[in-house]
Amino acid sequence: MKKEFLDEMKILLDNDYNDFVKSYDNPPKRGVRSRIDNDIKKIKLDYGINEYLLLTDEKLGNTPIHHLGGIYLQEPSAMAPINLIDINPNWNCLDMCASPGGKSGQIAERIPNGILVSNEIDKKRSQTLFQNMERMGYSNVIITNNDPKDLVSNFKGFFDLIVLDAPCSGEGMFRKDSEAISMWNMGNVSTCAKRDIDLLEYANSMLKKNGKLIYSTCTFNRLEDEEAIKAFLDKHDYSVIKPNINVLNSGVKGLIDGAVRFYPHNSVGEGQFMIALEKNEDIEPINKKGKFNNLDGKELKLVNDFINENTTGLNLNLVKRNNIIYHLIKDINLDNLNVLSYGIRIGEIDKRFIPNHHFFKVFGNYFKIKLELKLDDPNVLKYLRGEQLDIELPKGYGNIIIDGLSLGGFKSVDGVLKNLYPKGLRNF
Ligand code: SAM
């Protein structure tokens, strides 16, 4: 590790410095959020709801439970910021720098009656974000691929909660990513710190009065952490929210009131800085509705026929953008943004209606034909490999359900289940 970094850490940690350096002899810690019962070796973290520390080195990224959305792998200290405050289930939330989606998933799971706009600036990373949100089958997430400054005109004063998990110099990644060590330099720290201050300004413009802002980084540098927050608080009227005691007790107090730091030598995980603020300033919210194309009569009939034939109890708000039909989860203004999903991708019309994998993942339990399997059923692996299943069910579209979660769709014809698992995901 570079001398300049170690010198900074010595000043910051004083008596703890040697323990910090020694902690780099140990392997990185891994964590998992777990949504269904399973026998993966893990222990529950003191903070959080379904957040665990993994006690195994097993590779879990390409397993049936992962494909199902039963687990999400996430570094344990990165799970802490969302647990700093209680999140109201009705809130409208924004995750400004969201990919690959660890924090977005935590938020989505806490707001059954709210919505989350999950945004990622990098195009490729925004696709990863979409895939992760689709795999988890969340029904309340809108995904955008924009520079956060371009979100401001659509969402002025709109959100109840904004999470800014800022791009940073990544000092808390050193144990798991040697590239982060070689990329590190003080010039990059200052660049990141300046960018953080801009990002905080955009967050401020989109937060309503009394809205909450969670700011986090996976770095230890004061310029990107407390100093960035101090510069923001010098300009704006916010109160610091007292951190949830379980999070505070799992880390250490930061260098300003309300801030919490996780270090690899004295907490669970690799390193994280976090603080939660509440906005006291007034702001005039924008109240513009978005413009969508409605489906024409023929399209509407094709989609409705599919829904009536194959599902029960579904009530969808259908809109069309770029030939894809979506269920719009909330009528908010997404005009002029790069939107990967307005809510749920229902499907496309190519002479007939072709249902999308996202539809099956989110609304699997509404299908009339359900194939309920256990995770260890050999048909699960067959399905994930893209094979057809020799199972006789009534004719029509259906869905594989495991422990209440949807794995994906199939079409039942002539005594077999034709596999609709997307080709790009069949990597078994
Ligand atoms: N919140 C994510 C999670 O929990 O999975 C991790 C986010 S990562 C720390 C920061 C993200 O910021 C990266 O995905 C990166 O592409 C994005 N980013 C990079 N430069 C940015 C910029 N100028 N504005 C906004 N986001 C940026």
XYZ file of N, CA and C in Angstrom, residues 18-142:
375
model
N -1.757 -0.091 14.011
C -1.117 -1.398 13.786
C -2.132 -2.507 13.559
N -3.246 -2.444 14.321
C -4.313 -3.445 14.117
C -4.890 -3.322 12.711
N -5.043 -2.081 12.266
C -5.578 -1.841 10.919
C -4.664 -2.497 9.869
N -3.358 -2.241 9.980
C -2.415 -2.791 8.990
C -2.425 -4.324 9.049
N -2.465 -4.862 10.279
C -2.472 -6.331 10.430
C -3.712 -6.965 9.804
N -4.817 -6.211 9.808
C -6.075 -6.797 9.295
C -5.966 -7.138 7.808
N -4.972 -6.572 7.128
C -4.802 -6.873 5.702
C -4.181 -8.252 5.460
N -3.734 -8.922 6.552
C -3.252 -10.304 6.410
C -4.428 -11.289 6.323
N -5.605 -10.816 6.720
C -6.777 -11.707 6.725
C -7.542 -11.600 5.401
N -8.277 -12.663 5.055
C -9.065 -12.578 3.810
C -10.242 -11.610 3.974
N -10.749 -11.093 2.835
C -11.911 -10.187 2.937
C -13.151 -10.912 3.453
N -14.033 -10.139 4.078
C -15.287 -10.722 4.582
C -16.344 -10.620 3.489
N -17.215 -11.628 3.454
C -18.290 -11.605 2.462
C -19.639 -11.655 3.182
N -20.634 -11.082 2.540
C -21.956 -11.071 3.168
C -23.032 -11.499 2.190
N -24.198 -11.782 2.738
C -25.314 -12.198 1.890
C -26.614 -11.668 2.500
N -27.500 -11.226 1.632
C -28.879 -10.975 2.073
C -29.684 -12.188 1.646
N -30.453 -12.703 2.575
C -31.081 -13.985 2.323
C -32.590 -13.845 2.476
N -33.338 -14.195 1.415
C -34.788 -13.977 1.450
C -35.575 -15.246 1.689
N -34.905 -16.406 1.603
C -35.618 -17.659 1.875
C -34.733 -18.554 2.750
N -35.366 -19.537 3.384
C -34.608 -20.485 4.214
C -33.584 -21.219 3.361
N -32.389 -21.394 3.887
C -31.388 -22.178 3.149
C -30.313 -22.608 4.129
N -29.442 -23.530 3.685
C -28.428 -24.025 4.620
C -27.042 -23.446 4.320
N -27.005 -22.286 3.666
C -25.711 -21.615 3.452
C -25.166 -21.222 4.832
N -23.859 -21.472 5.052
C -23.273 -21.177 6.376
C -23.126 -19.668 6.545
N -23.812 -19.132 7.546
C -23.829 -17.678 7.713
C -24.279 -17.338 9.136
N -23.949 -16.120 9.598
C -24.556 -15.667 10.859
C -25.157 -14.285 10.667
N -26.256 -14.067 11.354
C -27.000 -12.814 11.182
C -26.176 -11.656 11.724
N -26.176 -10.560 10.994
C -25.479 -9.370 11.469
C -26.371 -8.634 12.484
N -25.744 -7.922 13.414
C -26.522 -7.244 14.461
C -27.445 -6.185 13.885
N -27.030 -5.589 12.774
C -27.890 -4.576 12.157
C -28.642 -5.254 11.009
N -29.801 -4.686 10.676
C -30.475 -5.186 9.479
C -31.534 -6.222 9.729
N -32.118 -6.670 8.626
C -33.282 -7.537 8.698
C -32.918 -8.934 8.194
N -32.403 -8.978 6.965
C -32.033 -10.285 6.412
C -30.572 -10.260 5.956
N -29.740 -9.539 6.679
C -28.340 -9.359 6.318
C -27.454 -10.296 7.149
N -26.578 -11.017 6.480
C -25.758 -12.045 7.137
C -24.284 -11.912 6.731
N -23.415 -12.385 7.634
C -22.006 -12.566 7.315
C -21.839 -13.995 6.830
N -21.185 -14.180 5.690
C -20.997 -15.534 5.164
C -19.857 -16.230 5.908
N -20.064 -17.500 6.240
C -19.016 -18.266 6.927
C -18.459 -19.345 6.005
N -18.563 -19.138 4.725
C -18.090 -20.119 3.751
C -17.400 -19.392 2.595
N -16.453 -20.101 1.958
C -15.797 -19.533 0.772
C -16.494 -19.957 -0.511
N -17.525 -20.785 -0.338
C -18.264 -21.326 -1.485
C -18.623 -20.229 -2.488
N -18.508 -20.540 -3.778
C -18.948 -19.576 -4.791
C -20.463 -19.696 -4.920
N -21.155 -18.606 -4.725
C -22.624 -18.689 -4.692
C -23.286 -17.923 -5.835
N -22.445 -17.291 -6.674
C -22.980 -16.388 -7.699
C -23.699 -17.071 -8.847
N -23.457 -18.359 -9.078
C -24.136 -19.029 -10.180
C -24.786 -20.322 -9.685
N -25.632 -20.147 -8.675
C -26.309 -21.289 -8.070
C -27.821 -21.090 -8.258
N -28.595 -22.173 -8.160
C -30.045 -22.013 -8.335
C -30.654 -20.964 -7.405
N -30.209 -20.930 -6.156
C -30.818 -19.973 -5.211
C -30.508 -18.525 -5.628
N -29.350 -18.340 -6.259
C -28.971 -17.010 -6.737
C -29.821 -16.630 -7.947
N -29.967 -17.562 -8.892
C -30.830 -17.307 -10.058
C -32.261 -16.996 -9.623
N -32.691 -17.662 -8.576
C -34.059 -17.485 -8.092
C -34.284 -16.088 -7.492
N -33.183 -15.458 -7.029
C -33.346 -14.200 -6.292
C -33.550 -14.468 -4.811
N -33.178 -15.671 -4.377
C -33.303 -16.007 -2.955
C -32.179 -15.406 -2.127
N -31.056 -15.085 -2.791
C -29.944 -14.428 -2.091
C -29.371 -13.302 -2.956
N -28.749 -12.347 -2.273
C -27.987 -11.300 -2.958
C -26.663 -11.165 -2.209
N -25.565 -11.323 -2.940
C -24.249 -11.239 -2.297
C -23.841 -9.777 -2.174
N -23.443 -9.393 -0.981
C -23.106 -7.980 -0.751
C -22.084 -7.907 0.381
N -21.123 -7.052 0.212
C -20.078 -6.907 1.230
C -20.748 -6.430 2.537
N -20.418 -7.058 3.694
C -21.200 -6.779 4.905
C -21.218 -5.320 5.369
N -20.073 -4.611 5.278
C -20.147 -3.225 5.773
C -20.962 -2.344 4.830
N -21.040 -2.744 3.541
C -21.845 -1.975 2.579
C -23.335 -2.117 2.853
N -23.691 -3.085 3.703
C -25.110 -3.259 4.049
C -25.538 -2.304 5.162
N -24.557 -1.689 5.835
C -24.892 -0.916 7.033
C -25.610 0.418 6.738
N -25.191 1.206 5.704
C -25.788 2.538 5.557
C -27.317 2.558 5.467
N -27.903 1.563 4.796
C -29.368 1.560 4.644
C -30.040 1.288 5.995
N -29.269 0.744 6.935
C -29.821 0.467 8.262
C -29.590 1.601 9.261
N -29.026 2.706 8.786
C -28.760 3.831 9.691
C -30.040 4.425 10.258
N -31.107 4.432 9.424
C -32.372 5.048 9.847
C -33.525 4.087 9.526
N -34.673 4.356 10.159
C -35.866 3.563 9.814
C -36.429 4.105 8.513
N -36.765 3.202 7.602
C -37.288 3.617 6.296
C -38.788 3.351 6.260
N -39.543 4.403 5.938
C -41.000 4.297 5.904
C -41.440 3.521 4.657
N -42.342 2.518 4.823
C -42.730 1.677 3.675
C -43.403 2.428 2.532
N -43.824 3.685 2.774
C -44.535 4.435 1.715
C -43.628 5.384 0.950
N -42.379 5.472 1.311
C -41.532 6.532 0.743
C -41.243 6.355 -0.748
N -41.079 7.535 -1.407
C -40.511 7.575 -2.753
C -39.007 7.801 -2.589
N -38.222 6.881 -3.134
C -36.782 6.905 -2.862
C -35.977 6.990 -4.154
N -34.775 7.527 -4.022
C -33.830 7.561 -5.146
C -32.499 7.002 -4.675
N -31.955 6.069 -5.457
C -30.587 5.602 -5.246
C -29.793 6.183 -6.408
N -28.969 7.199 -6.132
C -28.360 7.988 -7.217
C -27.250 7.272 -7.965
N -26.482 6.448 -7.258
C -25.318 5.759 -7.855
C -25.501 4.284 -7.498
N -26.277 3.575 -8.269
C -26.903 2.356 -7.735
C -26.256 1.028 -8.105
N -25.520 0.947 -9.218
C -25.071 -0.373 -9.668
C -23.910 -0.905 -8.815
N -23.877 -2.197 -8.504
C -24.713 -3.269 -9.051
C -26.083 -3.432 -8.389
N -26.369 -2.702 -7.317
C -27.735 -2.739 -6.811
C -27.908 -3.280 -5.409
N -26.802 -3.405 -4.659
C -26.917 -3.923 -3.283
C -27.835 -3.043 -2.443
N -27.552 -1.747 -2.451
C -28.350 -0.855 -1.598
C -29.746 -0.688 -2.177
N -29.857 -0.676 -3.519
C -31.195 -0.571 -4.131
C -32.082 -1.726 -3.666
N -31.513 -2.919 -3.620
C -32.302 -4.076 -3.182
C -32.753 -3.906 -1.735
N -31.846 -3.433 -0.891
C -32.221 -3.240 0.510
C -33.373 -2.236 0.618
N -33.288 -1.157 -0.183
C -34.344 -0.140 -0.125
C -35.656 -0.745 -0.640
N -35.585 -1.404 -1.818
C -36.806 -1.954 -2.433
C -37.538 -2.876 -1.458
N -36.769 -3.637 -0.690
C -37.391 -4.593 0.237
C -38.050 -3.887 1.426
N -37.666 -2.630 1.673
C -38.213 -1.912 2.824
C -39.393 -1.012 2.465
N -39.703 -0.860 1.171
C -40.766 0.092 0.791
C -41.870 -0.593 -0.052
N -42.609 -1.530 0.560
C -43.639 -2.242 -0.222
C -44.672 -1.313 -0.844
N -44.910 -0.151 -0.251
C -45.924 0.756 -0.825
C -45.304 1.972 -1.488
N -43.990 2.017 -1.554
C -43.329 3.171 -2.159
C -42.710 2.786 -3.483
N -41.922 3.707 -4.036
C -41.186 3.356 -5.254
C -39.723 3.764 -5.079
N -38.887 3.097 -5.852
C -37.465 3.425 -5.865
C -37.055 3.744 -7.296
N -36.453 4.920 -7.486
C -35.776 5.178 -8.759
C -34.314 4.813 -8.521
N -33.867 3.822 -9.272
C -32.513 3.310 -9.089
C -31.717 3.759 -10.307
N -30.740 4.622 -10.084
C -30.037 5.257 -11.209
C -28.559 4.881 -11.224
N -28.055 4.663 -12.435
C -26.621 4.389 -12.597
C -26.127 5.137 -13.830
N -25.035 5.884 -13.660
C -24.524 6.730 -14.744
C -23.904 5.911 -15.882
N -23.277 4.785 -15.542
C -22.526 4.008 -16.529
C -23.478 3.020 -17.237
N -23.454 3.062 -18.577
C -24.443 2.291 -19.338
C -24.356 0.780 -19.048
N -23.120 0.263 -19.141
C -22.959 -1.186 -18.938
C -23.361 -1.582 -17.504
N -22.934 -0.760 -16.563
C -23.269 -1.056 -15.171
C -24.779 -0.923 -14.918
N -25.448 -0.055 -15.717
C -26.906 0.081 -15.528
C -27.615 -1.193 -15.997
N -27.016 -1.887 -16.984
C -27.622 -3.156 -17.430
C -27.459 -4.237 -16.357
N -26.289 -4.244 -15.726
C -26.083 -5.171 -14.595
C -27.106 -4.880 -13.493
N -27.311 -3.592 -13.250
C -28.289 -3.184 -12.232
C -29.673 -3.729 -12.593
N -30.068 -3.540 -13.861
C -31.379 -4.046 -14.288
C -31.475 -5.559 -14.064
N -30.428 -6.277 -14.483
C -30.466 -7.746 -14.345
C -30.603 -8.173 -12.886
N -29.894 -7.456 -12.013
C -29.986 -7.815 -10.594
C -31.375 -7.523 -10.026
N -31.942 -6.387 -10.415
C -33.276 -6.047 -9.906
C -34.321 -7.024 -10.472
N -34.118 -7.426 -11.732
C -35.025 -8.395 -12.367
C -34.904 -9.757 -11.671
N -33.657 -10.178 -11.434
C -33.421 -11.479 -10.790
C -34.109 -11.526 -9.416
N -34.075 -10.404 -8.707
C -34.677 -10.380 -7.378
C -36.204 -10.233 -7.463
N -36.717 -9.899 -8.642
C -38.174 -9.833 -8.849
C -38.862 -8.687 -8.131
N -38.147 -7.569 -7.942
C -38.781 -6.441 -7.246
C -39.863 -5.811 -8.118
N -40.947 -5.391 -7.479
C -42.068 -4.844 -8.250
C -42.144 -3.318 -8.147
N -41.188 -2.707 -7.443
C -41.333 -1.276 -7.147
C -40.110 -0.457 -7.562
N -39.381 -0.915 -8.579
C -38.134 -0.229 -8.940
C -38.179 0.266 -10.385
N -37.869 1.538 -10.556
C -37.718 2.143 -11.887
C -36.215 2.323 -12.096
